[in-house]
């Protein structure tokens, strides 16, 4: 059994559960091909290496020659650690990830947050900012960042303007509301980090 599965975020929608509306995020877990197998004897751990073919190769059958030039045929290559390797696993076969999860199961979803570019302290760190009345000209400026005489330097870790976003984030304890039968799509309750099309990892909770 795999510890988790890789997928691509499609976007948010809503599903109906009785008389309630449930906000969900759709994740595409299809189009993955086994590109390599790592064993504990050779590599020190058991893992399945999977890749997502580029758009022009999605409808083609994977062949072993693809593995010699993975950058040409695959847009993404990732690993999934497993306790024991399946017996019928072979390089080149499609990884059927949607059968690895069950509806109602709780999972943790890891993703990369949206990039916000260069941001000031008000947006980045939620500072209040100076008073905006009585002719104030400071606007959203940072203000004082240290002492003048006694210290003469900026303290390490000072919250200042800088690049915001593009961070590895995790949202835990999300329920799998539905697994589509006609498509490799998993619906997870709530929102997950990242923009549409970004790569996410759905991890089983370790109990």
C-alpha positions as a Markdown table, in Angstrom:
| # | Residue | x | y | z |
|---|---|---|---|---|
| 1 | Unk | 0.0 | 0.0 | 0.0 |
| 2 | Unk | 1.4 | 3.4 | -1.0 |
| 3 | Unk | 1.8 | 6.2 | 1.6 |
| 4 | Unk | 0.2 | 8.7 | -0.7 |
| 5 | Unk | -0.5 | 9.7 | -4.3 |
| 6 | Unk | 0.4 | 12.6 | -6.5 |
| 7 | Unk | -2.2 | 14.6 | -8.4 |
| 8 | Unk | -2.9 | 18.0 | -10.1 |
| 9 | Unk | -5.4 | 20.5 | -8.7 |
| 10 | Unk | -8.3 | 21.1 | -11.1 |
| 11 | Unk | -10.2 | 23.7 | -9.0 |
| 12 | Unk | -13.0 | 24.1 | -6.5 |
| 13 | Unk | -16.6 | 23.2 | -6.9 |
| 14 | Unk | -19.5 | 22.0 | -4.7 |
| 15 | Unk | -21.2 | 18.8 | -4.1 |
| 16 | Unk | -24.6 | 18.1 | -2.5 |
| 17 | Unk | -24.8 | 15.8 | 0.6 |
| 18 | Unk | -28.4 | 15.5 | 1.5 |
| 19 | Unk | -29.7 | 19.0 | 2.1 |
| 20 | Unk | -26.2 | 20.5 | 2.6 |
| 21 | Unk | -23.8 | 22.0 | 0.1 |
| 22 | Unk | -20.2 | 20.8 | 0.6 |
| 23 | Unk | -17.3 | 22.9 | -0.9 |
| 24 | Unk | -14.7 | 20.6 | -2.4 |
| 25 | Unk | -11.5 | 20.7 | -4.4 |
| 26 | Unk | -11.2 | 18.4 | -7.5 |
| 27 | Unk | -7.8 | 16.7 | -7.9 |
| 28 | Unk | -6.8 | 14.8 | -11.0 |
| 29 | Unk | -4.9 | 11.7 | -10.0 |
| 30 | Unk | -4.7 | 10.1 | -13.5 |
| 31 | Unk | -2.1 | 10.0 | -16.3 |
| 32 | Unk | 0.8 | 8.7 | -14.1 |
| 33 | Unk | 3.2 | 6.1 | -15.5 |
| 34 | Unk | 5.6 | 4.0 | -13.5 |
| 35 | Unk | 9.1 | 5.1 | -14.6 |
| 36 | Unk | 11.3 | 3.4 | -12.0 |
| 37 | Unk | 11.3 | 1.0 | -9.1 |
| 38 | Unk | 13.6 | 1.5 | -6.1 |
| 39 | Unk | 14.4 | -1.4 | -3.8 |
| 40 | Unk | 15.7 | -1.5 | -0.2 |
| 41 | Unk | 18.6 | -3.8 | -1.2 |
| 42 | Unk | 19.8 | -1.5 | -4.0 |
| 43 | Unk | 18.7 | 2.0 | -3.0 |
| 44 | Unk | 18.2 | 1.7 | 0.8 |
| 45 | Unk | 14.4 | 2.2 | 0.6 |
| 46 | Unk | 11.4 | 1.0 | -1.3 |
| 47 | Unk | 9.7 | 3.5 | -3.6 |
| 48 | Unk | 7.8 | 3.7 | -6.9 |
| 49 | Unk | 9.0 | 6.4 | -9.3 |
| 50 | Unk | 6.1 | 7.8 | -11.4 |
| 51 | Unk | 6.0 | 10.4 | -14.2 |
| 52 | Unk | 3.3 | 12.5 | -15.9 |
| 53 | Unk | 3.7 | 12.5 | -19.7 |
| 54 | Unk | 3.8 | 15.7 | -21.6 |
| 55 | Unk | 0.6 | 16.9 | -23.3 |
| 56 | Unk | 1.5 | 15.5 | -26.7 |
| 57 | Unk | 2.2 | 12.0 | -25.3 |
| 58 | Unk | -0.8 | 11.6 | -23.0 |
| 59 | Unk | -2.8 | 9.4 | -25.4 |
| 60 | Unk | 0.2 | 7.3 | -26.4 |
| 61 | Unk | 1.2 | 4.0 | -24.8 |
| 62 | Unk | 4.3 | 4.3 | -22.7 |
| 63 | Unk | 7.3 | 2.3 | -23.9 |
| 64 | Unk | 10.5 | 1.5 | -22.0 |
| 65 | Unk | 12.6 | 3.7 | -24.4 |
| 66 | Unk | 10.9 | 6.7 | -22.8 |
| 67 | Unk | 12.8 | 6.0 | -19.6 |
| 68 | Unk | 16.1 | 6.7 | -21.3 |
| 69 | Unk | 15.1 | 10.3 | -22.0 |
| 70 | Unk | 12.6 | 11.1 | -19.2 |
| 71 | Unk | 12.9 | 14.9 | -19.7 |
| 72 | Unk | 11.7 | 14.6 | -23.2 |
| 73 | Unk | 8.6 | 12.6 | -22.5 |
| 74 | Unk | 7.6 | 13.5 | -19.0 |
| 75 | Unk | 6.8 | 16.9 | -17.5 |
| 76 | Unk | 6.9 | 15.8 | -13.9 |
| 77 | Unk | 8.7 | 12.9 | -12.2 |
| 78 | Unk | 8.1 | 12.1 | -8.5 |
| 79 | Unk | 8.6 | 9.3 | -6.0 |
| 80 | Unk | 6.1 | 7.5 | -3.7 |
| 81 | Unk | 7.6 | 5.5 | -0.8 |
| 82 | Unk | 6.0 | 2.2 | 0.0 |
| 83 | Unk | 6.5 | -0.4 | 2.7 |
| 84 | Unk | 6.4 | -3.3 | 0.3 |
| 85 | Unk | 6.6 | -3.3 | -3.4 |
| 86 | Unk | 3.6 | -4.8 | -5.3 |
| 87 | Unk | 4.4 | -8.1 | -7.1 |
| 88 | Unk | 2.9 | -7.2 | -10.4 |
| 89 | Unk | 4.6 | -3.8 | -10.7 |
| 90 | Unk | 6.4 | -3.1 | -14.0 |
| 91 | Unk | 8.0 | -0.1 | -15.6 |
| 92 | Unk | 5.9 | 1.5 | -18.2 |
| 93 | Unk | 2.5 | 0.5 | -16.8 |
| 94 | Unk | -0.1 | 3.1 | -15.7 |
| 95 | Unk | -0.4 | 3.8 | -12.0 |
| 96 | Unk | -4.1 | 3.5 | -11.0 |
| 97 | Unk | -4.1 | 5.9 | -8.1 |
| 98 | Unk | -7.8 | 6.4 | -7.6 |
| 99 | Unk | -8.2 | 2.8 | -6.4 |
| 100 | Unk | -5.7 | 3.5 | -3.5 |
| 101 | Unk | -8.1 | 5.8 | -1.6 |
| 102 | Unk | -11.6 | 5.4 | -0.2 |
| 103 | Unk | -14.5 | 7.8 | 0.3 |
| 104 | Unk | -14.7 | 9.1 | 3.8 |
| 105 | Unk | -11.0 | 8.6 | 4.4 |
| 106 | Unk | -9.0 | 11.5 | 6.1 |
| 107 | Unk | -5.9 | 12.7 | 4.3 |
| 108 | Unk | -3.3 | 15.4 | 4.5 |
| 109 | Unk | -2.8 | 17.4 | 1.3 |
| 110 | Unk | 0.6 | 19.1 | 0.5 |
| 111 | Unk | 0.9 | 21.8 | -2.1 |
| 112 | Unk | 2.8 | 25.0 | -3.1 |
| 113 | Unk | 1.0 | 28.2 | -2.3 |
| 114 | Unk | 0.3 | 30.9 | -5.0 |
| 115 | Unk | 3.1 | 33.4 | -5.6 |
| 116 | Unk | 2.3 | 37.0 | -4.6 |
| 117 | Unk | 5.6 | 38.6 | -5.7 |
| 118 | Unk | 7.3 | 41.3 | -3.7 |
| 119 | Unk | 5.0 | 42.3 | -0.9 |
| 120 | Unk | 5.2 | 44.9 | 1.9 |
| 121 | Unk | 4.9 | 44.3 | 5.6 |
| 122 | Unk | 1.1 | 45.1 | 5.7 |
| 123 | Unk | 0.3 | 42.4 | 3.2 |
| 124 | Unk | 3.1 | 40.0 | 4.1 |
| 125 | Unk | 3.0 | 40.1 | 7.9 |
| 126 | Unk | -0.4 | 41.7 | 8.5 |
| 127 | Unk | 1.0 | 44.9 | 10.1 |
| 128 | Unk | -1.5 | 47.6 | 11.0 |
| 129 | Unk | 0.4 | 50.4 | 9.5 |
| 130 | Unk | 0.6 | 54.0 | 10.8 |
| 131 | Unk | -2.4 | 56.3 | 11.3 |
| 132 | Unk | -4.0 | 57.4 | 8.0 |
| 133 | Unk | -5.4 | 60.7 | 9.3 |
| 134 | Unk | -4.1 | 64.2 | 10.1 |
| 135 | Unk | -1.8 | 64.6 | 7.1 |
| 136 | Unk | 0.2 | 61.3 | 7.6 |
| 137 | Unk | 2.5 | 60.6 | 4.6 |
| 138 | Unk | 3.8 | 57.2 | 5.7 |
| 139 | Unk | 1.2 | 55.1 | 3.9 |
| 140 | Unk | 2.2 | 51.5 | 4.1 |
| 141 | Unk | 5.9 | 52.0 | 4.8 |
| 142 | Unk | 7.8 | 49.7 | 7.1 |
| 143 | Unk | 8.8 | 52.2 | 9.8 |
| 144 | Unk | 11.6 | 51.7 | 12.3 |
| 145 | Unk | 13.5 | 48.4 | 11.9 |
| 146 | Unk | 15.9 | 48.7 | 14.8 |
| 147 | Unk | 17.7 | 50.9 | 17.4 |
| 148 | Unk | 20.0 | 53.8 | 16.5 |
| 149 | Unk | 22.6 | 53.9 | 19.2 |
| 150 | Unk | 22.3 | 51.0 | 21.6 |
| 151 | Unk | 22.3 | 48.3 | 18.9 |
| 152 | Unk | 23.2 | 49.8 | 15.6 |
| 153 | Unk | 22.0 | 46.8 | 13.6 |
| 154 | Unk | 18.8 | 45.0 | 12.4 |
| 155 | Unk | 17.9 | 42.0 | 14.5 |
| 156 | Unk | 18.0 | 38.7 | 12.7 |
| 157 | Unk | 14.5 | 37.4 | 11.8 |
| 158 | Unk | 13.0 | 40.9 | 11.6 |
| 159 | Unk | 9.8 | 40.8 | 9.6 |
| 160 | Unk | 10.4 | 43.0 | 6.6 |
| 161 | Unk | 9.2 | 43.3 | 3.0 |
| 162 | Unk | 10.2 | 40.5 | 0.6 |
| 163 | Unk | 9.0 | 37.7 | -1.6 |
| 164 | Unk | 5.6 | 36.3 | -0.6 |
| 165 | Unk | 4.1 | 32.9 | -1.5 |
| 166 | Unk | 5.5 | 29.9 | -3.3 |
| 167 | Unk | 5.9 | 28.0 | 0.0 |
| 168 | Unk | 5.3 | 24.4 | 0.7 |
| 169 | Unk | 2.1 | 24.1 | 2.8 |
| 170 | Unk | 0.0 | 21.3 | 4.2 |
| 171 | Unk | -3.7 | 21.2 | 5.0 |
| 172 | Unk | -4.5 | 18.3 | 7.3 |
| 173 | Unk | -7.5 | 16.3 | 8.3 |
| 174 | Unk | -9.4 | 16.7 | 5.0 |
| 175 | Unk | -12.1 | 14.2 | 4.1 |
| 176 | Unk | -12.4 | 12.5 | 0.8 |
| 177 | Unk | -16.0 | 13.3 | -0.2 |
| 178 | Unk | -16.2 | 11.5 | -3.5 |
| 179 | Unk | -14.1 | 9.5 | -5.9 |
| 180 | Unk | -15.4 | 9.8 | -9.5 |
| 181 | Unk | -16.2 | 6.5 | -11.2 |
| 182 | Unk | -15.8 | 7.6 | -14.8 |
| 183 | Unk | -12.6 | 9.7 | -14.4 |
| 184 | Unk | -9.5 | 9.6 | -12.2 |
| 185 | Unk | -10.7 | 12.5 | -10.1 |
| 186 | Unk | -10.8 | 12.8 | -6.3 |
| 187 | Unk | -12.9 | 15.4 | -4.5 |
| 188 | Unk | -11.5 | 16.6 | -1.2 |
| 189 | Unk | -13.5 | 18.7 | 1.3 |
| 190 | Unk | -12.3 | 22.3 | 1.6 |
| 191 | Unk | -9.5 | 24.3 | -0.1 |
| 192 | Unk | -5.9 | 23.3 | -0.7 |
| 193 | Unk | -2.9 | 25.4 | -1.5 |
| 194 | Unk | -1.8 | 26.2 | -5.0 |
| 195 | Unk | -3.3 | 27.4 | -8.3 |
| 196 | Unk | -5.2 | 25.3 | -10.8 |
| 197 | Unk | -2.9 | 22.8 | -12.4 |
| 198 | Unk | -0.3 | 22.8 | -9.6 |
| 199 | Unk | 1.1 | 19.6 | -8.3 |
| 200 | Unk | -0.2 | 18.3 | -4.9 |
| 201 | Unk | 0.5 | 15.2 | -2.8 |
| 202 | Unk | -2.4 | 13.4 | -1.0 |
| 203 | Unk | -0.9 | 11.6 | 2.0 |
| 204 | Unk | -2.6 | 9.0 | 4.1 |
| 205 | Unk | -2.7 | 9.9 | 7.8 |
| 206 | Unk | -0.4 | 7.8 | 9.9 |
| 207 | Unk | -2.3 | 6.4 | 12.9 |
